[in-house]
Short mmCIF file of N, CA and C in Angstrom, two decimals:
data_model
loop_
_atom_site.label_atom_id
_atom_site.label_comp_id
_atom_site.label_asym_id
_atom_site.label_seq_id
_atom_site.Cartn_x
_atom_site.Cartn_y
_atom_site.Cartn_z
N UNK A 65 104.31 -56.15 -175.37
CA UNK A 65 103.96 -54.85 -175.88
C UNK A 65 105.20 -53.99 -175.83
N UNK A 66 105.50 -53.34 -176.92
CA UNK A 66 106.60 -52.40 -177.01
C UNK A 66 106.00 -51.03 -177.31
N UNK A 67 106.40 -50.03 -176.55
CA UNK A 67 105.88 -48.69 -176.79
C UNK A 67 106.93 -47.64 -176.48
N UNK A 68 106.83 -46.52 -177.19
CA UNK A 68 107.71 -45.39 -176.89
C UNK A 68 107.07 -44.47 -175.86
N UNK A 69 105.87 -44.80 -175.40
CA UNK A 69 105.10 -44.03 -174.42
C UNK A 69 104.81 -42.61 -174.91
N UNK A 70 104.89 -42.40 -176.23
CA UNK A 70 104.61 -41.08 -176.80
C UNK A 70 103.52 -41.18 -177.86
N UNK A 71 103.76 -41.96 -178.91
CA UNK A 71 102.79 -42.00 -180.00
C UNK A 71 102.36 -43.38 -180.44
N UNK A 72 103.17 -44.40 -180.20
CA UNK A 72 102.83 -45.69 -180.79
C UNK A 72 103.19 -46.87 -179.88
N UNK A 73 102.54 -47.99 -180.19
CA UNK A 73 102.82 -49.24 -179.48
C UNK A 73 102.76 -50.37 -180.51
N UNK A 74 103.44 -51.46 -180.22
CA UNK A 74 103.54 -52.59 -181.13
C UNK A 74 103.34 -53.89 -180.37
N UNK A 75 102.52 -54.77 -180.92
CA UNK A 75 102.29 -56.07 -180.32
C UNK A 75 102.56 -57.14 -181.37
N UNK A 76 103.32 -58.14 -181.00
CA UNK A 76 103.64 -59.21 -181.92
C UNK A 76 103.96 -60.48 -181.13
N UNK A 77 104.12 -61.55 -181.85
CA UNK A 77 104.54 -62.83 -181.26
C UNK A 77 103.56 -63.36 -180.22
N UNK A 78 102.29 -63.24 -180.49
CA UNK A 78 101.29 -63.80 -179.60
C UNK A 78 100.64 -64.98 -180.32
N UNK A 79 100.55 -66.08 -179.63
CA UNK A 79 99.95 -67.28 -180.20
C UNK A 79 98.81 -67.73 -179.30
N UNK A 80 97.67 -68.00 -179.90
CA UNK A 80 96.54 -68.56 -179.15
C UNK A 80 96.45 -70.03 -179.52
N UNK A 81 96.60 -70.88 -178.53
CA UNK A 81 96.53 -72.32 -178.74
C UNK A 81 95.18 -72.68 -179.35
N UNK A 82 95.19 -73.65 -180.25
CA UNK A 82 93.94 -74.05 -180.92
C UNK A 82 92.82 -74.36 -179.93
N UNK A 83 93.16 -74.95 -178.79
CA UNK A 83 92.13 -75.31 -177.81
C UNK A 83 91.50 -74.08 -177.16
N UNK A 84 92.15 -72.92 -177.25
CA UNK A 84 91.63 -71.69 -176.64
C UNK A 84 91.02 -70.75 -177.68
N UNK A 85 91.08 -71.12 -178.95
CA UNK A 85 90.51 -70.26 -179.98
C UNK A 85 89.00 -70.24 -179.87
N UNK A 86 88.42 -69.11 -180.21
CA UNK A 86 86.97 -68.96 -180.12
C UNK A 86 86.50 -68.45 -178.76
N UNK A 87 87.45 -68.19 -177.86
CA UNK A 87 87.09 -67.72 -176.51
C UNK A 87 87.20 -66.20 -176.36
N UNK A 88 87.47 -65.50 -177.45
CA UNK A 88 87.54 -64.05 -177.39
C UNK A 88 88.92 -63.47 -177.11
N UNK A 89 89.93 -64.32 -177.02
CA UNK A 89 91.27 -63.82 -176.71
C UNK A 89 91.80 -62.91 -177.81
N UNK A 90 91.38 -63.13 -179.04
CA UNK A 90 91.86 -62.31 -180.15
C UNK A 90 91.36 -60.88 -180.11
N UNK A 91 90.35 -60.62 -179.29
CA UNK A 91 89.83 -59.25 -179.18
C UNK A 91 90.57 -58.45 -178.12
N UNK A 92 91.48 -59.08 -177.38
CA UNK A 92 92.22 -58.37 -176.33
C UNK A 92 93.00 -57.16 -176.82
N UNK A 93 93.55 -57.18 -178.05
CA UNK A 93 94.26 -55.98 -178.50
C UNK A 93 93.39 -54.71 -178.45
N UNK A 94 92.09 -54.85 -178.63
CA UNK A 94 91.20 -53.68 -178.53
C UNK A 94 91.19 -53.15 -177.11
N UNK A 95 91.21 -54.04 -176.13
CA UNK A 95 91.25 -53.60 -174.72
C UNK A 95 92.58 -52.91 -174.42
N UNK A 96 93.67 -53.41 -174.98
CA UNK A 96 94.97 -52.77 -174.80
C UNK A 96 94.94 -51.38 -175.43
N UNK A 97 94.40 -51.27 -176.64
CA UNK A 97 94.29 -49.97 -177.31
C UNK A 97 93.51 -49.00 -176.45
N UNK A 98 92.38 -49.42 -175.93
CA UNK A 98 91.54 -48.56 -175.09
C UNK A 98 92.25 -48.17 -173.80
N UNK A 99 93.01 -49.10 -173.23
CA UNK A 99 93.76 -48.82 -172.01
C UNK A 99 94.85 -47.77 -172.25
N UNK A 100 95.49 -47.84 -173.42
CA UNK A 100 96.57 -46.90 -173.75
C UNK A 100 96.07 -45.55 -174.23
N UNK A 101 94.84 -45.44 -174.66
CA UNK A 101 94.31 -44.19 -175.24
C UNK A 101 94.54 -42.97 -174.36
N UNK A 102 94.28 -43.01 -173.05
CA UNK A 102 94.49 -41.81 -172.23
C UNK A 102 95.96 -41.36 -172.15
N UNK A 103 96.89 -42.24 -172.52
CA UNK A 103 98.31 -41.88 -172.45
C UNK A 103 98.75 -41.08 -173.67
N UNK A 104 97.89 -40.98 -174.67
CA UNK A 104 98.24 -40.26 -175.89
C UNK A 104 98.75 -41.16 -177.01
N UNK A 105 98.85 -42.45 -176.74
CA UNK A 105 99.26 -43.38 -177.80
C UNK A 105 98.22 -43.29 -178.92
N UNK A 106 98.67 -42.95 -180.11
CA UNK A 106 97.75 -42.76 -181.22
C UNK A 106 97.67 -43.97 -182.14
N UNK A 107 98.64 -44.87 -182.04
CA UNK A 107 98.63 -46.02 -182.95
C UNK A 107 99.12 -47.26 -182.22
N UNK A 108 98.32 -48.31 -182.31
CA UNK A 108 98.73 -49.63 -181.82
C UNK A 108 98.82 -50.52 -183.05
N UNK A 109 100.00 -51.01 -183.31
CA UNK A 109 100.20 -51.90 -184.45
C UNK A 109 100.34 -53.33 -183.96
N UNK A 110 99.90 -54.25 -184.77
CA UNK A 110 100.07 -55.65 -184.43
C UNK A 110 100.37 -56.44 -185.68
N UNK A 111 100.94 -57.59 -185.48
CA UNK A 111 101.26 -58.48 -186.60
C UNK A 111 100.74 -59.87 -186.25
N UNK A 112 100.16 -60.51 -187.25
CA UNK A 112 99.69 -61.88 -187.04
C UNK A 112 99.71 -62.62 -188.37
N UNK A 113 99.67 -63.93 -188.28
CA UNK A 113 99.67 -64.74 -189.49
C UNK A 113 98.26 -65.11 -189.93
N UNK A 114 97.33 -65.24 -188.98
CA UNK A 114 96.05 -65.81 -189.37
C UNK A 114 94.83 -65.26 -188.63
N UNK A 115 94.96 -64.13 -187.97
CA UNK A 115 93.81 -63.60 -187.21
C UNK A 115 93.35 -62.24 -187.72
N UNK A 116 93.60 -61.97 -188.99
CA UNK A 116 93.24 -60.65 -189.53
C UNK A 116 91.76 -60.33 -189.33
N UNK A 117 90.90 -61.29 -189.61
CA UNK A 117 89.45 -61.06 -189.47
C UNK A 117 89.05 -60.73 -188.05
N UNK A 118 89.63 -61.42 -187.10
CA UNK A 118 89.33 -61.16 -185.68
C UNK A 118 89.75 -59.74 -185.33
N UNK A 119 90.95 -59.36 -185.73
CA UNK A 119 91.43 -58.03 -185.39
C UNK A 119 90.66 -56.94 -186.12
N UNK A 120 90.28 -57.18 -187.37
CA UNK A 120 89.46 -56.20 -188.10
C UNK A 120 88.11 -56.03 -187.43
N UNK A 121 87.57 -57.08 -186.82
CA UNK A 121 86.26 -56.98 -186.17
C UNK A 121 86.27 -56.07 -184.95
N UNK A 122 87.45 -55.77 -184.41
CA UNK A 122 87.54 -54.87 -183.25
C UNK A 122 88.25 -53.56 -183.61
N UNK A 123 88.28 -53.24 -184.92
CA UNK A 123 88.73 -51.92 -185.34
C UNK A 123 90.11 -51.80 -185.95
N UNK A 124 90.87 -52.89 -186.00
CA UNK A 124 92.19 -52.82 -186.62
C UNK A 124 92.04 -52.91 -188.13
N UNK A 125 92.86 -52.18 -188.85
CA UNK A 125 92.80 -52.15 -190.30
C UNK A 125 94.19 -52.46 -190.87
N UNK A 126 94.24 -52.99 -192.09
CA UNK A 126 95.54 -53.22 -192.73
C UNK A 126 96.28 -51.88 -192.91
N UNK A 127 97.59 -51.92 -192.94
CA UNK A 127 98.36 -50.71 -193.17
C UNK A 127 98.00 -50.11 -194.53
N UNK A 128 97.87 -48.80 -194.57
CA UNK A 128 97.57 -48.13 -195.84
C UNK A 128 98.74 -48.25 -196.81
N UNK A 129 99.93 -48.16 -196.29
CA UNK A 129 101.13 -48.20 -197.13
C UNK A 129 102.15 -49.19 -196.56
N UNK A 130 101.87 -50.49 -196.66
CA UNK A 130 102.79 -51.46 -196.05
C UNK A 130 104.18 -51.40 -196.67
N UNK A 131 104.29 -50.87 -197.89
CA UNK A 131 105.60 -50.79 -198.52
C UNK A 131 106.53 -49.80 -197.81
N UNK A 132 105.99 -48.99 -196.90
CA UNK A 132 106.83 -48.06 -196.16
C UNK A 132 107.42 -48.68 -194.90
N UNK A 133 107.03 -49.91 -194.60
CA UNK A 133 107.54 -50.61 -193.43
C UNK A 133 108.60 -51.61 -193.86
N UNK A 134 109.50 -51.91 -192.98
CA UNK A 134 110.53 -52.87 -193.32
C UNK A 134 110.93 -53.70 -192.13
N UNK A 135 111.63 -54.75 -192.40
CA UNK A 135 112.14 -55.60 -191.33
C UNK A 135 113.38 -56.33 -191.85
N UNK A 136 114.11 -56.87 -190.93
CA UNK A 136 115.26 -57.70 -191.29
C UNK A 136 115.09 -59.04 -190.60
N UNK A 137 115.61 -60.09 -191.18
CA UNK A 137 115.51 -61.38 -190.49
C UNK A 137 116.40 -61.37 -189.25
N UNK A 138 115.97 -62.05 -188.20
CA UNK A 138 116.76 -62.10 -186.97
C UNK A 138 118.01 -62.94 -187.16
N UNK A 139 117.95 -63.88 -188.09
CA UNK A 139 119.09 -64.73 -188.40
C UNK A 139 119.53 -64.38 -189.83
N UNK A 140 120.73 -63.85 -190.01
CA UNK A 140 121.18 -63.44 -191.34
C UNK A 140 121.11 -64.53 -192.39
N UNK A 141 121.08 -65.81 -191.98
CA UNK A 141 120.98 -66.87 -192.98
C UNK A 141 119.54 -67.11 -193.43
N UNK A 142 118.56 -66.53 -192.71
CA UNK A 142 117.17 -66.63 -193.12
C UNK A 142 116.93 -65.72 -194.31
N UNK A 143 116.04 -66.11 -195.21
CA UNK A 143 115.72 -65.21 -196.32
C UNK A 143 114.95 -64.00 -195.78
N UNK A 144 115.10 -62.87 -196.44
CA UNK A 144 114.38 -61.66 -196.04
C UNK A 144 112.88 -61.90 -196.18
N UNK A 145 112.06 -61.33 -195.30
CA UNK A 145 110.62 -61.48 -195.43
C UNK A 145 110.14 -60.93 -196.76
N UNK A 146 109.11 -61.54 -197.30
CA UNK A 146 108.58 -61.05 -198.58
C UNK A 146 107.31 -60.28 -198.36
#
């Protein structure tokens, strides 16, 4: 979890092993959001490749304007994300 302790937090790079899928681990981001709420964090963002439905079921929504976000590849020889 990365946070500025003011307005936002970011969660990424979490993998749930196939043998542990279906055990509710994908709903943990909601518990993190609830835990951070009293601190004033207004936005918890997360990124995933294949758990959108799980995260939407606990209140996460797709970005309204994803075109306003950007990233760079960690390895300059990698193609830029599309």
